[in-house]
């Protein structure tokens, strides 16, 4: 047991310290984690033999729960709402187009069966949320227009749809029949949404009204809700990943106490899960098997980068009159990653006959995508003149807080104020304003979301735009 603990601690330390060094050379952090896993595996320097697909599938499913939950929890719906329709179309119709084209390519070029080709296409059809989130955040890539929001919403919400397609194709390969497709699809979507909405609303209600004596219980409570959202949805035949993403999106965009500490907690959990997920996937791979599939992997990668993904992107974004340069960039940011590899493991362990070495093919596609597309992403943005130095990519995340410490003002709450006798979270105070202190009858209070605002309170407020303050006393 102690040996395992030492190994896990060393893996985390090596991943973190090596990423600090190699990041300076523009190497995506997630690529570092997966390569370290490969070097530690049976064909690597350390030589740890690991080929347990079942265990890997279970561990990676847990990891994806927290990565997808945090993807929704940290996405600002206020920023994303104007581009919600094209983003959702990219994450649904775009996935179908990409999967169909890639599957037909495998069927025609590599002589797979049509269903097996579509299975490969479905597995690699979605852009990887962990990769996109990590690169945008770590590179602090400030993009023009609503590009960052489009990429955030698409990459965060398309993994569940790719998972649904994968499950449907596997069901057909298991001779479940074509008449089961529509009921299965509807059940996945409807149950996933219902579980998400009910659990998210219940969580918000409880967080606003139940006071935990220990502050650390708040993020643990929400973490349990994330797991429950996935498990309940899967138990009733729904899409657990869709459910957990939507649960995070609803909770993260609601006014709840201790939200800032929750962001910090889930940011740390998400990174631990990403390190574990990418490292264990690298550990599971056998690099000695890559040469036998390198032709298929390279051809599929190039087809997706230059044909399938552009067709899916242009056919959707053109309807919204998105500038050509922005369409090209969205097309380029079609990063495949851990989710695709996890879906490949799911296919391997599903129990249907698969002739291709689907795990290593998908592994190569993901490695190639993160390594090439991820590394060149900042350069492509610069070449297309899409860098906006006056904007801030972190504004697309709920945990973004701009430095406004130099701007403070005081507001005295009148007896007739619309926010008098209400808690801060229920007061509908503009999100770009923050109450940092309340002066009440000679006392100074440090407020949180559950603090009630009383008549004659003096609110000390910070922010960049105080125009909304005039409405507080109406």
PDB file of N, CA, C and O in Angstrom, residues 410-422 439 453-459 469-474:
ATOM      1  N   UNK A 410     -20.086  53.714  -1.936  1.00  0.00           N
ATOM      2  CA  UNK A 410     -20.986  53.358  -0.849  1.00  0.00           C
ATOM      3  C   UNK A 410     -22.417  53.711  -1.230  1.00  0.00           C
ATOM      4  O   UNK A 410     -22.667  54.757  -1.840  1.00  0.00           O
ATOM      5  N   UNK A 411     -23.337  52.835  -0.866  1.00  0.00           N
ATOM      6  CA  UNK A 411     -24.759  53.054  -1.135  1.00  0.00           C
ATOM      7  C   UNK A 411     -25.533  52.804   0.148  1.00  0.00           C
ATOM      8  O   UNK A 411     -25.386  51.744   0.770  1.00  0.00           O
ATOM      9  N   UNK A 412     -26.354  53.773   0.566  1.00  0.00           N
ATOM     10  CA  UNK A 412     -27.214  53.611   1.746  1.00  0.00           C
ATOM     11  C   UNK A 412     -28.577  53.096   1.292  1.00  0.00           C
ATOM     12  O   UNK A 412     -29.216  53.686   0.421  1.00  0.00           O
ATOM     13  N   UNK A 413     -29.010  51.992   1.877  1.00  0.00           N
ATOM     14  CA  UNK A 413     -30.272  51.364   1.475  1.00  0.00           C
ATOM     15  C   UNK A 413     -31.443  52.062   2.172  1.00  0.00           C
ATOM     16  O   UNK A 413     -31.484  52.165   3.404  1.00  0.00           O
ATOM     17  N   UNK A 414     -32.379  52.535   1.368  1.00  0.00           N
ATOM     18  CA  UNK A 414     -33.547  53.231   1.924  1.00  0.00           C
ATOM     19  C   UNK A 414     -34.588  52.221   2.395  1.00  0.00           C
ATOM     20  O   UNK A 414     -34.524  51.025   2.081  1.00  0.00           O
ATOM     21  N   UNK A 415     -35.582  52.727   3.149  1.00  0.00           N
ATOM     22  CA  UNK A 415     -36.640  51.843   3.652  1.00  0.00           C
ATOM     23  C   UNK A 415     -37.456  51.238   2.518  1.00  0.00           C
ATOM     24  O   UNK A 415     -38.005  50.131   2.649  1.00  0.00           O
ATOM     25  N   UNK A 416     -37.550  51.945   1.406  1.00  0.00           N
ATOM     26  CA  UNK A 416     -38.374  51.479   0.285  1.00  0.00           C
ATOM     27  C   UNK A 416     -37.564  50.778  -0.803  1.00  0.00           C
ATOM     28  O   UNK A 416     -38.096  50.483  -1.874  1.00  0.00           O
ATOM     29  N   UNK A 417     -36.311  50.524  -0.537  1.00  0.00           N
ATOM     30  CA  UNK A 417     -35.454  49.887  -1.541  1.00  0.00           C
ATOM     31  C   UNK A 417     -35.982  48.503  -1.908  1.00  0.00           C
ATOM     32  O   UNK A 417     -36.476  47.762  -1.053  1.00  0.00           O
ATOM     33  N   UNK A 418     -35.862  48.169  -3.168  1.00  0.00           N
ATOM     34  CA  UNK A 418     -36.357  46.863  -3.629  1.00  0.00           C
ATOM     35  C   UNK A 418     -35.517  45.703  -3.123  1.00  0.00           C
ATOM     36  O   UNK A 418     -35.934  44.539  -3.209  1.00  0.00           O
ATOM     37  N   UNK A 419     -34.320  45.986  -2.592  1.00  0.00           N
ATOM     38  CA  UNK A 419     -33.491  44.896  -2.081  1.00  0.00           C
ATOM     39  C   UNK A 419     -33.477  44.845  -0.554  1.00  0.00           C
ATOM     40  O   UNK A 419     -32.807  43.997   0.034  1.00  0.00           O
ATOM     41  N   UNK A 420     -34.207  45.762   0.087  1.00  0.00           N
ATOM     42  CA  UNK A 420     -34.274  45.763   1.553  1.00  0.00           C
ATOM     43  C   UNK A 420     -34.948  44.499   2.048  1.00  0.00           C
ATOM     44  O   UNK A 420     -35.938  44.033   1.476  1.00  0.00           O
ATOM     45  N   UNK A 421     -34.371  43.924   3.102  1.00  0.00           N
ATOM     46  CA  UNK A 421     -34.887  42.702   3.733  1.00  0.00           C
ATOM     47  C   UNK A 421     -34.793  41.473   2.827  1.00  0.00           C
ATOM     48  O   UNK A 421     -35.544  40.507   3.002  1.00  0.00           O
ATOM     49  N   UNK A 422     -33.879  41.538   1.886  1.00  0.00           N
ATOM     50  CA  UNK A 422     -33.612  40.381   1.037  1.00  0.00           C
ATOM     51  C   UNK A 422     -32.166  39.943   1.233  1.00  0.00           C
ATOM     52  O   UNK A 422     -31.303  40.749   1.588  1.00  0.00           O
ATOM     53  N   UNK A 439     -21.882  48.198   6.361  1.00  0.00           N
ATOM     54  CA  UNK A 439     -21.815  48.964   7.603  1.00  0.00           C
ATOM     55  C   UNK A 439     -23.217  49.038   8.190  1.00  0.00           C
ATOM     56  O   UNK A 439     -24.147  49.534   7.541  1.00  0.00           O
ATOM     57  N   UNK A 453     -29.867  42.046   3.586  1.00  0.00           N
ATOM     58  CA  UNK A 453     -29.653  43.487   3.490  1.00  0.00           C
ATOM     59  C   UNK A 453     -30.815  44.191   4.185  1.00  0.00           C
ATOM     60  O   UNK A 453     -31.982  43.965   3.839  1.00  0.00           O
ATOM     61  N   UNK A 454     -30.515  45.046   5.148  1.00  0.00           N
ATOM     62  CA  UNK A 454     -31.555  45.722   5.926  1.00  0.00           C
ATOM     63  C   UNK A 454     -31.629  47.206   5.563  1.00  0.00           C
ATOM     64  O   UNK A 454     -30.643  47.778   5.069  1.00  0.00           O
ATOM     65  N   UNK A 455     -32.771  47.832   5.806  1.00  0.00           N
ATOM     66  CA  UNK A 455     -32.869  49.283   5.593  1.00  0.00           C
ATOM     67  C   UNK A 455     -31.825  50.024   6.418  1.00  0.00           C
ATOM     68  O   UNK A 455     -31.515  49.627   7.544  1.00  0.00           O
ATOM     69  N   UNK A 456     -31.269  51.075   5.858  1.00  0.00           N
ATOM     70  CA  UNK A 456     -30.239  51.921   6.460  1.00  0.00           C
ATOM     71  C   UNK A 456     -28.858  51.263   6.467  1.00  0.00           C
ATOM     72  O   UNK A 456     -27.913  51.847   7.012  1.00  0.00           O
ATOM     73  N   UNK A 457     -28.734  50.064   5.904  1.00  0.00           N
ATOM     74  CA  UNK A 457     -27.401  49.485   5.723  1.00  0.00           C
ATOM     75  C   UNK A 457     -26.611  50.317   4.719  1.00  0.00           C
ATOM     76  O   UNK A 457     -27.175  50.862   3.758  1.00  0.00           O
ATOM     77  N   UNK A 458     -25.318  50.444   4.958  1.00  0.00           N
ATOM     78  CA  UNK A 458     -24.427  51.104   4.002  1.00  0.00           C
ATOM     79  C   UNK A 458     -23.620  50.004   3.313  1.00  0.00           C
ATOM     80  O   UNK A 458     -22.818  49.316   3.948  1.00  0.00           O
ATOM     81  N   UNK A 459     -23.856  49.830   2.018  1.00  0.00           N
ATOM     82  CA  UNK A 459     -23.153  48.802   1.249  1.00  0.00           C
ATOM     83  C   UNK A 459     -21.888  49.388   0.643  1.00  0.00           C
ATOM     84  O   UNK A 459     -21.931  50.429  -0.022  1.00  0.00           O
ATOM     85  N   UNK A 469     -26.383  50.908  -9.952  1.00  0.00           N
ATOM     86  CA  UNK A 469     -26.627  51.255  -8.548  1.00  0.00           C
ATOM     87  C   UNK A 469     -27.835  52.170  -8.381  1.00  0.00           C
ATOM     88  O   UNK A 469     -28.475  52.196  -7.329  1.00  0.00           O
ATOM     89  N   UNK A 470     -28.153  52.952  -9.394  1.00  0.00           N
ATOM     90  CA  UNK A 470     -29.268  53.898  -9.291  1.00  0.00           C
ATOM     91  C   UNK A 470     -30.602  53.184  -9.095  1.00  0.00           C
ATOM     92  O   UNK A 470     -31.556  53.795  -8.593  1.00  0.00           O
ATOM     93  N   UNK A 471     -30.660  51.906  -9.487  1.00  0.00           N
ATOM     94  CA  UNK A 471     -31.927  51.187  -9.397  1.00  0.00           C
ATOM     95  C   UNK A 471     -32.112  50.493  -8.051  1.00  0.00           C
ATOM     96  O   UNK A 471     -33.206  49.985  -7.771  1.00  0.00           O
ATOM     97  N   UNK A 472     -31.075  50.463  -7.218  1.00  0.00           N
ATOM     98  CA  UNK A 472     -31.171  49.701  -5.980  1.00  0.00           C
ATOM     99  C   UNK A 472     -32.183  50.277  -4.995  1.00  0.00           C
ATOM    100  O   UNK A 472     -32.831  49.536  -4.252  1.00  0.00           O
ATOM    101  N   UNK A 473     -32.320  51.614  -4.975  1.00  0.00           N
ATOM    102  CA  UNK A 473     -33.218  52.247  -4.001  1.00  0.00           C
ATOM    103  C   UNK A 473     -34.585  52.577  -4.601  1.00  0.00           C
ATOM    104  O   UNK A 473     -35.345  53.349  -4.017  1.00  0.00           O
ATOM    105  N   UNK A 474     -34.895  51.977  -5.742  1.00  0.00           N
ATOM    106  CA  UNK A 474     -36.200  52.256  -6.355  1.00  0.00           C
ATOM    107  C   UNK A 474     -37.216  51.254  -5.840  1.00  0.00           C
ATOM    108  O   UNK A 474     -36.885  50.133  -5.488  1.00  0.00           O
TER     109      UNK A 474
END
